[in-house]
């Protein structure tokens, strides 16, 4: 069970770093000033561009491993919200940071609250008026439940599709896989659990 | 300097958050242990003030009376009182054979048939109204609390008094009456009567907020005063000891010689019960009337050893107790709510422990009545009734 959990962690980390590979290919290309046609038809996200993004949506519990009790069924559908900033380092590739909060009620009427803070890497492209992105995030979280707290590492990966409604705003839908390991050490190592959630949210992007 | 302050503030927040982390507490593993609480809708987010056992039936009171047969798996149902469904219940008490109910429509007894009992006779002075309140039973004697309320007085002072059921009517307890209203009476106006208990050397014990008396006679004649103040509750247990709980969380046994500060947060102690510790010994549970619902860390305490004397006994909060069985089941049931009453019906080989609580103030969907079953070796964990 621990092996499969570790594999999940690696998969999530790889997925979140996928945009870096795209960036490295992009970085090797000779720099050039994009034409208007390129900006509108290929990739309008240029070096130096910045975005602010607000998300709000559902948080769907996916798994709790290892299953030591009633499993993920004890977590109910919850909510998630986030605020993020991104800066484009090159055409299409952006890095930034995100502050997120999510909550899921439990079958016993408690609430699990998770607040991740992470750095993001994303690749954006466009097929006007639609914009797309794939994104990964790595960071840490603070979790609360029953007056108890916990820190841990955090990763999420996913992407979204947006409709460019004006020069400054895009609206769209996003979906991310969250990986939230709860790590315990020493004599309490057997309390270590790995959890996964699917965040599905509406997103508003402001292009600075 | 400003950035230094900000950095210090951020560091402080981080340190506080870090302090709240507990490596010994597995959040997701606790989530997986949770059991959905499914109980009677009429106990959901309600305050159950008391539960008693009479002749093979359990009776529980909110402002309404409910009952169920003691047989495991039986269901609760609402009881009309003497044919009326409109009576507001102030309190219930039980003798070996009868249930007594104090209501806004007077006092009633029930042994399979309802009997109306004349309310205590008292001619209230002009401008004052007389009401009956709570009801207590001690050694099969039944007491009811009455109070005079000065309707015209802006300060709204209550004068409480105690009445004893003599089998035909409620008579005023003369010693208490003299203490309250007589020349040189020591009880003060607005001093609430906390209750009556029997034990501690075959005595009847009477407690008001700042007064404690005991007497070998149920009329409290020749009562001996005990110096103790700040009293919140009084009750007796199966083994015949009388416990007095204070508003600041200290428990006294059979007087004031033996005591223990039970509540670490200084919460009032509301009730005591004896329940099996193992196949051969008993322990006590102490309920607290916590004031900060959902934000406190107490609810009730358990002694984890067979009780010898109070002073040397260690009490653990319910989350760490044997009855709770699992901290998560405890956390999702009776945690963080005021406890009004316990009832253990059974012996060392098997039985049911009930806990009556106020769940209405909680933001969580809890119930007012839970039980845990003892099978001679372990507890089932709290389950909603």
Coordinates of C-alpha atoms in Angstrom, one line a residue:
Chain A
X1 CA 0.0 0.0 0.0
X2 CA 2.9 2.4 0.8
X3 CA 4.4 1.7 -2.6
X4 CA 1.2 2.6 -4.4
X5 CA 1.0 5.8 -2.3
X6 CA 4.6 6.7 -3.2
X7 CA 3.8 6.1 -6.9
X8 CA 0.9 8.5 -6.6
X9 CA 3.1 11.1 -5.1
X10 CA 5.7 10.7 -7.9
X11 CA 2.9 10.8 -10.6
X12 CA 1.5 14.0 -9.1
X13 CA 4.9 15.6 -9.0
X14 CA 5.7 14.7 -12.6
X15 CA 2.4 16.0 -13.7
X16 CA 2.9 19.3 -12.0
X17 CA 6.3 19.7 -13.6
X18 CA 5.2 18.8 -17.1
X19 CA 4.9 22.5 -18.1
X20 CA 8.6 22.9 -17.3
X21 CA 9.4 20.5 -20.1
X22 CA 7.4 22.6 -22.5
X23 CA 9.2 25.7 -21.1
X24 CA 12.6 24.2 -21.7
X25 CA 11.7 23.4 -25.4
X26 CA 10.4 26.9 -25.7
X27 CA 13.4 28.5 -24.1
X28 CA 15.7 26.9 -26.7
X29 CA 13.9 28.6 -29.5
X30 CA 15.5 31.8 -30.7
X31 CA 13.9 34.8 -29.3
X32 CA 11.9 36.9 -31.6
X33 CA 9.3 39.6 -31.6
X34 CA 5.9 38.0 -32.2
X35 CA 3.8 39.1 -35.1
X36 CA 0.2 40.2 -34.6
X37 CA -0.9 37.1 -36.3
X38 CA 1.1 34.9 -33.9
X39 CA -0.2 36.8 -30.9
X40 CA -3.8 36.2 -31.9
X41 CA -3.7 32.8 -33.5
X42 CA -0.9 31.0 -31.8
X43 CA 0.1 32.2 -28.4
X44 CA -0.7 35.7 -27.2
X45 CA 0.9 35.2 -23.8
X46 CA 4.3 36.9 -23.9
X47 CA 7.2 37.3 -21.6
X48 CA 6.4 39.9 -19.0
X49 CA 2.6 39.4 -19.1
X50 CA 1.0 38.9 -15.7
X51 CA -2.4 37.5 -14.5
X52 CA -4.4 37.5 -11.4
X53 CA -6.9 34.7 -11.0
X54 CA -9.8 33.9 -8.7
X55 CA -11.3 30.5 -8.5
X56 CA -14.3 29.0 -6.7
X57 CA -15.8 25.6 -7.0
X58 CA -16.3 22.1 -5.7
X59 CA -13.9 19.9 -3.9
X60 CA -14.6 16.2 -4.6
X61 CA -12.9 13.6 -2.3
X62 CA -11.2 11.0 -4.4
X63 CA -9.2 8.7 -2.1
X64 CA -7.9 8.2 1.4
X65 CA -5.1 5.7 1.6
X66 CA -4.4 3.4 3.2
X67 CA -8.0 2.5 4.0
X68 CA -7.9 2.1 7.8
X69 CA -11.6 2.7 8.4
X70 CA -14.6 3.7 6.4
X71 CA -12.4 5.3 3.8
X72 CA -13.1 8.3 1.6
X73 CA -16.8 7.8 1.9
X74 CA -16.6 9.6 5.3
X75 CA -15.7 12.8 3.4
X76 CA -18.5 14.7 1.8
X77 CA -18.5 17.0 -1.3
X78 CA -16.9 20.3 -0.3
X79 CA -15.8 23.6 -1.7
X80 CA -12.6 25.3 -2.8
X81 CA -11.5 28.8 -3.5
X82 CA -8.1 30.3 -4.5
X83 CA -6.3 33.4 -5.4
X84 CA -3.2 33.2 -7.6
X85 CA -0.7 35.3 -9.5
X86 CA 1.3 34.4 -12.6
X87 CA 4.2 36.0 -14.4
X88 CA 5.1 34.9 -17.9
X89 CA 8.8 34.1 -18.2
X90 CA 8.5 33.3 -21.9
X91 CA 5.8 32.9 -24.5
X92 CA 3.1 30.7 -22.9
X93 CA 5.1 29.7 -19.8
X94 CA 4.3 31.3 -16.5
X95 CA 5.3 30.9 -12.9
X96 CA 3.6 32.3 -9.9
X97 CA 2.0 31.6 -6.5
X98 CA -1.4 30.5 -5.2
X99 CA -3.2 30.6 -1.9
X100 CA -6.0 28.1 -1.7
X101 CA -8.6 27.0 0.8
X102 CA -10.8 24.0 0.7
X103 CA -13.3 22.4 3.1
X104 CA -15.1 19.1 3.2
X105 CA -17.6 18.1 5.9
X106 CA -17.4 14.6 7.3
X107 CA -20.0 12.0 8.0
X108 CA -19.7 12.9 11.7
X109 CA -20.4 16.6 11.0
X110 CA -16.8 17.7 11.4
X111 CA -15.0 19.8 8.8
X112 CA -11.6 19.2 7.2
X113 CA -10.1 22.5 6.2
X114 CA -7.0 22.5 4.0
X115 CA -5.1 25.7 3.1
X116 CA -2.3 25.1 0.6
X117 CA 0.3 27.7 -0.3
X118 CA 2.3 26.9 -3.4
X119 CA 4.4 27.9 -6.4
X120 CA 2.8 27.3 -9.8
X121 CA 4.1 26.6 -13.2
X122 CA 1.7 26.8 -16.1
X123 CA 1.7 26.7 -19.9
X124 CA -1.0 28.8 -21.7
X125 CA -2.0 28.8 -25.3
X126 CA -4.8 30.2 -27.3
X127 CA -7.2 29.5 -30.0
X128 CA -9.1 32.7 -29.9
X129 CA -11.4 33.4 -28.3
X130 CA -10.6 30.3 -26.2
X131 CA -7.5 30.0 -24.0
X132 CA -6.2 26.9 -22.4
X133 CA -3.7 26.1 -19.7
X134 CA -2.1 23.2 -18.0
X135 CA -0.7 23.9 -14.6
X136 CA 1.1 22.3 -11.7
X137 CA 1.6 23.5 -8.2
X138 CA 4.0 22.4 -5.4
X139 CA 3.9 23.7 -1.9
X140 CA 2.8 23.1 1.6
X141 CA -0.6 23.0 3.3
X142 CA -2.0 23.7 6.7
X143 CA -4.9 21.5 7.6
X144 CA -7.5 21.8 10.5
X145 CA -9.9 19.2 11.8
X146 CA -11.4 18.9 15.2
X147 CA -9.3 21.6 16.7
X148 CA -6.1 19.8 15.6
X149 CA -3.7 21.0 12.9
X150 CA -1.2 19.6 10.6
X151 CA 1.4 20.8 8.1
X152 CA 2.5 18.9 5.1
X153 CA 3.6 18.9 1.5
X154 CA 1.1 19.5 -1.3
X155 CA 0.9 19.1 -5.0
X156 CA -1.8 19.6 -7.6
X157 CA -2.0 19.3 -11.3
X158 CA -4.6 20.0 -13.9
X159 CA -5.8 22.6 -16.4
X160 CA -8.6 24.7 -17.7
X161 CA -10.3 26.3 -20.6
X162 CA -11.2 30.0 -20.7
X163 CA -13.3 32.3 -22.8
X164 CA -11.6 35.7 -23.5
X165 CA -14.5 38.0 -22.8
X166 CA -12.5 41.3 -23.1
X167 CA -9.0 42.6 -23.3
X168 CA -8.6 42.2 -19.6
X169 CA -10.8 39.3 -18.5
X170 CA -11.2 35.7 -19.2
X171 CA -13.7 33.3 -17.7
X172 CA -13.5 29.6 -17.6
X173 CA -13.6 26.2 -16.0
X174 CA -10.7 24.4 -14.3
X175 CA -10.1 21.0 -12.9
X176 CA -7.2 19.9 -10.7
X177 CA -6.1 16.8 -9.0
X178 CA -4.9 17.5 -5.4
X179 CA -2.5 15.2 -3.7
X180 CA -2.4 15.8 0.1
X181 CA -0.1 13.5 2.0
X182 CA -0.4 13.6 5.8
X183 CA 3.0 12.6 7.0
X184 CA 3.6 11.4 10.5
X185 CA 7.0 10.4 11.7
X186 CA 8.6 8.2 14.4
X187 CA 6.3 6.0 16.5
X188 CA 3.3 7.6 14.8
X189 CA 4.4 6.8 11.3
X190 CA 1.5 4.4 10.9
X191 CA -0.9 7.4 11.0
X192 CA 0.5 8.6 7.7
X193 CA -2.2 8.8 5.1
X194 CA -2.4 10.0 1.4
X195 CA -5.4 11.8 0.2
X196 CA -6.6 12.9 -3.2
X197 CA -9.3 15.4 -4.2
X198 CA -10.6 16.7 -7.5
X199 CA -11.1 20.5 -7.6
X200 CA -13.6 21.6 -10.2
X201 CA -14.0 25.4 -10.3
X202 CA -15.1 28.4 -12.1
X203 CA -12.2 30.8 -12.8
X204 CA -11.9 34.5 -13.5
X205 CA -8.5 35.6 -15.0
X206 CA -7.5 39.3 -15.0
X207 CA -4.8 40.1 -17.5
X208 CA -2.6 42.9 -16.0
Chain B
X1 CA 11.4 48.5 11.9
X2 CA 7.9 48.0 10.4
X3 CA 9.1 45.1 8.3
X4 CA 10.8 43.6 11.4
X5 CA 7.4 43.8 13.2
X6 CA 5.7 42.2 10.3
X7 CA 8.2 39.4 10.1
X8 CA 7.9 38.9 13.9
X9 CA 4.1 38.8 13.5
X10 CA 4.3 36.3 10.7
X11 CA 6.7 34.2 12.8
X12 CA 4.3 34.3 15.7
X13 CA 1.4 33.1 13.6
X14 CA 3.6 30.4 12.2
X15 CA 4.7 29.3 15.7
X16 CA 1.1 29.2 16.9
X17 CA 0.0 27.2 13.9
X18 CA 3.0 24.8 14.4
X19 CA 2.1 24.4 18.1
X20 CA -1.4 23.3 17.1
X21 CA 0.1 20.4 15.1
X22 CA 0.0 17.0 16.7
X23 CA 2.2 14.3 15.3
X24 CA 0.3 11.8 17.5
X25 CA -3.1 12.7 15.9
X26 CA -3.9 11.4 12.5
X27 CA -6.4 13.6 10.9
X28 CA -7.4 11.4 8.0
X29 CA -7.2 8.3 10.0
X30 CA -9.6 9.9 12.5
X31 CA -11.9 10.9 9.6
X32 CA -12.0 7.3 8.5
X33 CA -13.1 6.2 12.0
X34 CA -16.1 8.5 12.1
X35 CA -19.5 6.9 12.5
X36 CA -22.6 8.8 11.3
X37 CA -24.8 9.6 14.2
X38 CA -28.4 8.6 13.6
X39 CA -30.8 9.1 16.4
X40 CA -34.4 10.2 17.0
X41 CA -35.2 13.4 15.2
X42 CA -36.8 14.8 18.4
X43 CA -33.4 14.6 20.2
X44 CA -31.5 16.3 17.3
X45 CA -30.0 19.6 18.4
X46 CA -32.1 19.5 21.6
X47 CA -31.3 19.8 25.3
X48 CA -32.2 16.7 27.3
X49 CA -32.3 17.8 31.0
X50 CA -32.6 14.4 32.6
X51 CA -33.0 10.7 32.1
X52 CA -34.3 8.2 34.7
X53 CA -35.1 4.5 34.8
X54 CA -38.3 3.2 36.3
X55 CA -39.8 -0.3 36.2
X56 CA -38.1 -1.5 33.0
X57 CA -38.6 1.8 31.1
X58 CA -36.4 4.8 30.4
X59 CA -37.8 8.3 30.6
X60 CA -36.0 11.4 29.1
X61 CA -37.1 15.0 29.3
X62 CA -36.6 18.0 27.1
X63 CA -39.5 20.3 27.6
X64 CA -41.4 17.2 26.4
X65 CA -41.4 13.7 28.0
X66 CA -40.2 10.7 26.0
X67 CA -40.0 7.1 27.0
X68 CA -38.8 3.7 25.7
X69 CA -38.6 0.2 27.1
X70 CA -35.2 -0.8 28.5
X71 CA -34.9 -3.7 26.1
X72 CA -32.0 -3.1 23.7
X73 CA -33.1 -1.7 20.3
X74 CA -36.3 -0.3 21.6
X75 CA -37.5 3.0 20.1
X76 CA -38.3 6.2 21.9
X77 CA -41.7 7.8 21.7
X78 CA -43.3 10.9 23.0
X79 CA -45.5 10.6 26.1
X80 CA -48.6 12.7 26.8
X81 CA -48.8 13.7 30.4
X82 CA -52.1 12.8 32.0
X83 CA -53.7 12.9 28.6
X84 CA -52.3 16.2 27.6
X85 CA -49.7 16.9 24.9
X86 CA -49.4 20.6 25.8
X87 CA -47.6 20.4 29.1
X88 CA -44.1 21.9 29.4
X89 CA -41.8 19.7 31.5
X90 CA -39.7 21.4 34.1
X91 CA -38.1 18.3 35.5
X92 CA -38.4 14.6 36.1
X93 CA -37.4 12.3 39.0
X94 CA -37.9 8.7 39.9
X95 CA -38.4 6.5 42.9
X96 CA -38.2 2.7 42.8
X97 CA -41.7 2.4 41.4
X98 CA -42.9 5.8 40.2
X99 CA -42.0 8.5 37.7
X100 CA -42.6 12.1 38.9
X101 CA -42.9 15.0 36.4
X102 CA -43.0 18.7 37.3
X103 CA -44.8 20.7 34.6
X104 CA -46.4 24.0 33.9
X105 CA -49.7 22.3 34.7
X106 CA -48.6 20.9 38.1
X107 CA -46.9 17.8 39.3
X108 CA -47.8 14.3 38.1
X109 CA -46.8 10.8 39.0
X110 CA -46.8 7.8 36.7
X111 CA -46.7 4.1 37.5
X112 CA -48.5 3.0 34.4
X113 CA -51.3 5.3 35.2
X114 CA -51.0 9.1 35.5
X115 CA -52.0 10.7 38.8
X116 CA -52.2 14.4 39.3
X117 CA -50.6 15.7 42.4
X118 CA -51.7 19.0 43.9
X119 CA -49.1 21.6 43.6
X120 CA -47.5 22.8 46.8
X121 CA -50.0 24.9 48.6
X122 CA -48.7 28.3 49.2
X123 CA -50.5 31.6 49.6
X124 CA -48.2 34.1 47.9
X125 CA -47.9 37.5 49.5
X126 CA -49.6 40.4 47.7
X127 CA -47.7 41.3 44.5
X128 CA -45.9 38.0 44.4
X129 CA -46.6 34.9 42.3
X130 CA -45.8 31.3 43.2
X131 CA -44.3 28.8 40.8
X132 CA -43.1 25.2 41.0
X133 CA -39.7 24.4 39.3
X134 CA -37.5 21.4 39.4
X135 CA -38.1 18.1 41.0
X136 CA -35.7 15.7 42.9
X137 CA -35.8 12.2 44.3
X138 CA -33.6 11.0 47.1
X139 CA -34.0 7.6 48.8
X140 CA -37.5 7.3 47.3
X141 CA -38.5 10.7 48.8
X142 CA -39.6 13.3 46.3
X143 CA -38.9 17.0 46.6
X144 CA -40.1 19.8 44.4
X145 CA -38.7 23.3 44.3
X146 CA -41.1 26.3 44.5
X147 CA -40.3 29.9 44.2
X148 CA -41.9 33.2 44.8
X149 CA -41.4 35.9 42.2
X150 CA -42.0 39.5 42.9
X151 CA -43.7 40.7 39.8
X152 CA -43.7 44.4 40.8
X153 CA -40.0 44.5 41.7
X154 CA -37.8 45.7 38.9
X155 CA -35.0 43.7 40.4
X156 CA -37.0 40.6 39.9
X157 CA -35.9 38.7 43.0
X158 CA -36.8 35.0 43.3
X159 CA -37.4 33.4 46.7
X160 CA -36.9 29.7 46.5
X161 CA -38.2 27.0 48.8
X162 CA -38.3 23.3 49.0
X163 CA -41.3 21.0 49.4
X164 CA -41.5 17.3 50.3
X165 CA -44.1 14.9 49.0
X166 CA -45.7 13.1 51.9
X167 CA -47.7 10.7 49.8
X168 CA -50.8 12.8 49.8
X169 CA -49.5 16.4 49.3
X170 CA -46.4 18.5 49.0
X171 CA -45.5 19.9 52.4
X172 CA -43.0 22.7 52.9
X173 CA -39.7 21.5 54.3
X174 CA -39.9 23.4 57.6
X175 CA -36.2 23.6 58.2
X176 CA -35.5 25.0 54.8
X177 CA -38.5 27.3 55.0
X178 CA -37.2 28.7 58.3
X179 CA -33.7 29.2 56.9
X180 CA -35.1 31.0 53.9
X181 CA -37.9 33.1 55.3
X182 CA -37.6 32.8 59.0
X183 CA -36.0 35.2 61.4
X184 CA -32.3 34.8 61.0
X185 CA -32.7 32.8 57.9
X186 CA -29.4 32.3 56.1
X187 CA -30.4 31.7 52.5
X188 CA -30.4 34.8 50.4
X189 CA -33.0 35.8 48.0
X190 CA -32.3 34.7 44.5
X191 CA -30.2 31.8 45.8
X192 CA -31.0 28.8 43.6
X193 CA -31.7 25.5 45.2
X194 CA -29.4 23.0 43.6
X195 CA -30.9 19.7 44.8
X196 CA -31.3 17.0 47.3
X197 CA -29.3 13.7 47.5
X198 CA -29.2 10.7 49.9
X199 CA -26.1 9.0 51.1
X200 CA -22.8 9.9 52.7
X201 CA -23.7 8.2 56.0
X202 CA -27.5 7.6 55.5
X203 CA -28.2 11.3 55.4
X204 CA -30.4 13.6 53.2
X205 CA -28.2 16.4 51.8
X206 CA -29.7 19.7 50.7
X207 CA -27.7 22.1 48.5
X208 CA -28.4 25.7 47.5
X209 CA -25.8 28.0 45.8
X210 CA -24.0 28.9 48.9
X211 CA -25.4 26.5 51.5
X212 CA -25.1 22.8 52.2
X213 CA -26.9 20.9 54.9
X214 CA -27.4 17.3 55.9
X215 CA -29.8 15.6 58.1
X216 CA -30.9 12.0 58.9
X217 CA -34.5 13.1 58.5
X218 CA -36.1 13.7 55.1
X219 CA -37.7 16.8 56.5
X220 CA -34.2 18.1 57.2
X221 CA -35.0 18.6 60.8
X222 CA -31.9 19.2 62.9
X223 CA -30.0 19.9 59.7
X224 CA -26.2 20.3 60.1
X225 CA -24.7 23.1 58.1
X226 CA -21.5 22.5 56.0
X227 CA -19.5 25.5 55.0
X228 CA -19.3 25.5 51.2
X229 CA -20.1 28.0 48.6
X230 CA -20.4 28.3 44.8
X231 CA -22.3 25.0 44.6
X232 CA -23.5 24.0 41.2
X233 CA -24.8 20.5 41.7
X234 CA -25.4 17.6 44.1
X235 CA -26.0 13.9 43.5
X236 CA -25.5 10.5 44.8
X237 CA -24.1 7.3 43.3
X238 CA -24.8 3.6 43.4
X239 CA -22.3 3.1 46.2
X240 CA -24.0 5.6 48.4
X241 CA -21.6 8.5 48.2
X242 CA -22.8 12.1 47.8
X243 CA -20.9 14.3 45.4
X244 CA -21.1 18.1 45.4
X245 CA -19.9 20.0 42.3
X246 CA -18.9 23.6 42.4
X247 CA -19.3 26.3 39.7
X248 CA -15.5 26.5 39.5
X249 CA -15.0 22.8 38.8
X250 CA -14.1 21.2 42.1
X251 CA -15.8 18.0 43.3
X252 CA -16.5 17.2 47.0
X253 CA -17.4 13.8 48.4
X254 CA -19.6 13.4 51.5
X255 CA -18.9 16.9 52.8
X256 CA -15.8 18.9 52.3
X257 CA -13.0 16.7 53.7
X258 CA -12.3 15.0 50.4
X259 CA -12.1 17.1 47.2
X260 CA -10.6 17.2 43.8
X261 CA -10.3 20.0 41.3
X262 CA -11.7 18.1 38.3
X263 CA -12.3 20.7 35.6
X264 CA -8.9 22.1 34.4
X265 CA -10.8 24.9 32.7
X266 CA -12.9 25.8 35.8
X267 CA -16.2 24.7 34.3
X268 CA -19.2 24.0 36.6
X269 CA -19.6 20.3 37.5
X270 CA -23.2 19.2 36.8
X271 CA -23.6 15.5 37.6
X272 CA -21.8 12.3 38.6
X273 CA -22.4 8.6 37.9
X274 CA -20.7 5.3 38.7
X275 CA -20.1 3.0 35.7
X276 CA -18.0 -0.2 35.3
X277 CA -14.2 0.3 35.0
X278 CA -13.6 -3.4 34.4
X279 CA -15.2 -6.7 35.4
X280 CA -14.6 -6.1 39.1
X281 CA -14.4 -2.3 39.7
X282 CA -16.4 0.8 39.3
X283 CA -15.3 4.3 38.4
X284 CA -17.0 7.6 38.3
X285 CA -17.8 10.0 35.5
X286 CA -18.2 13.7 36.1
X287 CA -20.2 15.9 33.8
X288 CA -19.3 19.6 33.2
X289 CA -21.6 22.4 32.3
X290 CA -19.3 23.9 29.8
X291 CA -20.1 27.5 28.9
X292 CA -18.2 27.9 25.6
X293 CA -19.9 25.3 23.4
X294 CA -17.8 24.1 20.4
X295 CA -14.7 25.9 21.7
X296 CA -14.1 24.2 25.0
X297 CA -12.2 21.0 25.4
X298 CA -14.2 19.4 28.1
X299 CA -17.5 17.6 28.3
X300 CA -17.1 15.0 31.0
X301 CA -14.3 13.4 33.0
X302 CA -13.7 9.8 33.8
X303 CA -11.6 8.4 36.7
X304 CA -9.4 5.8 35.2
X305 CA -8.9 3.8 38.4
X306 CA -11.3 2.3 40.9
X307 CA -12.3 5.2 43.1
X308 CA -10.8 5.2 46.6
X309 CA -10.6 8.8 47.6
X310 CA -11.1 11.8 45.4
X311 CA -7.9 13.7 46.3
X312 CA -5.7 11.0 44.8
X313 CA -7.8 10.2 41.8
X314 CA -6.8 11.2 38.3
X315 CA -9.6 12.3 36.0
X316 CA -9.2 12.3 32.2
X317 CA -11.4 14.3 29.8
X318 CA -13.9 12.1 27.9
X319 CA -11.8 12.1 24.7
X320 CA -9.2 10.1 26.6
X321 CA -11.6 7.9 28.5
X322 CA -12.6 4.3 28.3
X323 CA -16.3 5.0 27.7
X324 CA -15.5 7.2 24.7
X325 CA -13.8 4.1 23.2
X326 CA -12.5 6.1 20.2
X327 CA -11.6 9.8 20.3
X328 CA -13.2 10.3 16.9
X329 CA -16.5 8.7 17.9
X330 CA -16.4 10.9 21.0
X331 CA -15.5 14.0 18.9
X332 CA -18.4 13.4 16.6
X333 CA -20.9 12.8 19.4
X334 CA -20.8 14.3 22.9
X335 CA -17.7 16.4 22.8
X336 CA -17.9 20.1 23.7
X337 CA -21.4 20.3 25.0
X338 CA -22.9 20.9 28.4
X339 CA -23.7 17.6 30.3
X340 CA -26.9 17.7 32.3
X341 CA -27.3 14.1 33.5
X342 CA -26.0 10.6 33.5
X343 CA -27.8 7.3 34.0
X344 CA -26.2 3.9 34.2
X345 CA -28.7 1.0 34.1
X346 CA -27.0 -2.3 34.7
X347 CA -24.2 -4.0 36.6
X348 CA -20.6 -5.0 36.1
X349 CA -21.5 -7.7 33.6
X350 CA -23.6 -5.6 31.2
X351 CA -25.5 -2.3 31.1
X352 CA -26.2 0.9 29.3
X353 CA -24.7 4.3 30.2
X354 CA -26.8 7.3 29.1
X355 CA -25.6 10.9 28.8
X356 CA -28.0 13.8 28.5
X357 CA -26.5 16.9 27.0
X358 CA -27.4 20.3 25.4
X359 CA -26.7 20.0 21.7
X360 CA -28.8 22.9 20.5
X361 CA -26.0 25.5 21.0
X362 CA -23.5 23.5 18.9
X363 CA -22.9 24.4 15.3
X364 CA -22.7 20.6 14.7
X365 CA -25.7 18.4 14.2
X366 CA -25.6 16.5 17.4
X367 CA -28.3 14.9 19.6
X368 CA -29.4 15.6 23.1
X369 CA -29.1 12.0 24.3
X370 CA -26.4 9.3 23.7
X371 CA -25.7 5.9 25.1
X372 CA -22.8 3.5 25.3
X373 CA -23.2 -0.2 26.1
X374 CA -21.0 -2.2 28.5
X375 CA -20.6 -5.9 27.7
X376 CA -18.5 -6.8 30.8
X377 CA -15.2 -6.0 29.1
X378 CA -15.5 -2.9 26.9
X379 CA -17.7 0.0 25.9
X380 CA -19.4 0.2 22.5
X381 CA -18.7 4.0 22.1
X382 CA -21.3 6.8 22.2
X383 CA -24.2 6.4 19.8
X384 CA -27.1 8.7 19.4
X385 CA -30.4 7.6 20.9

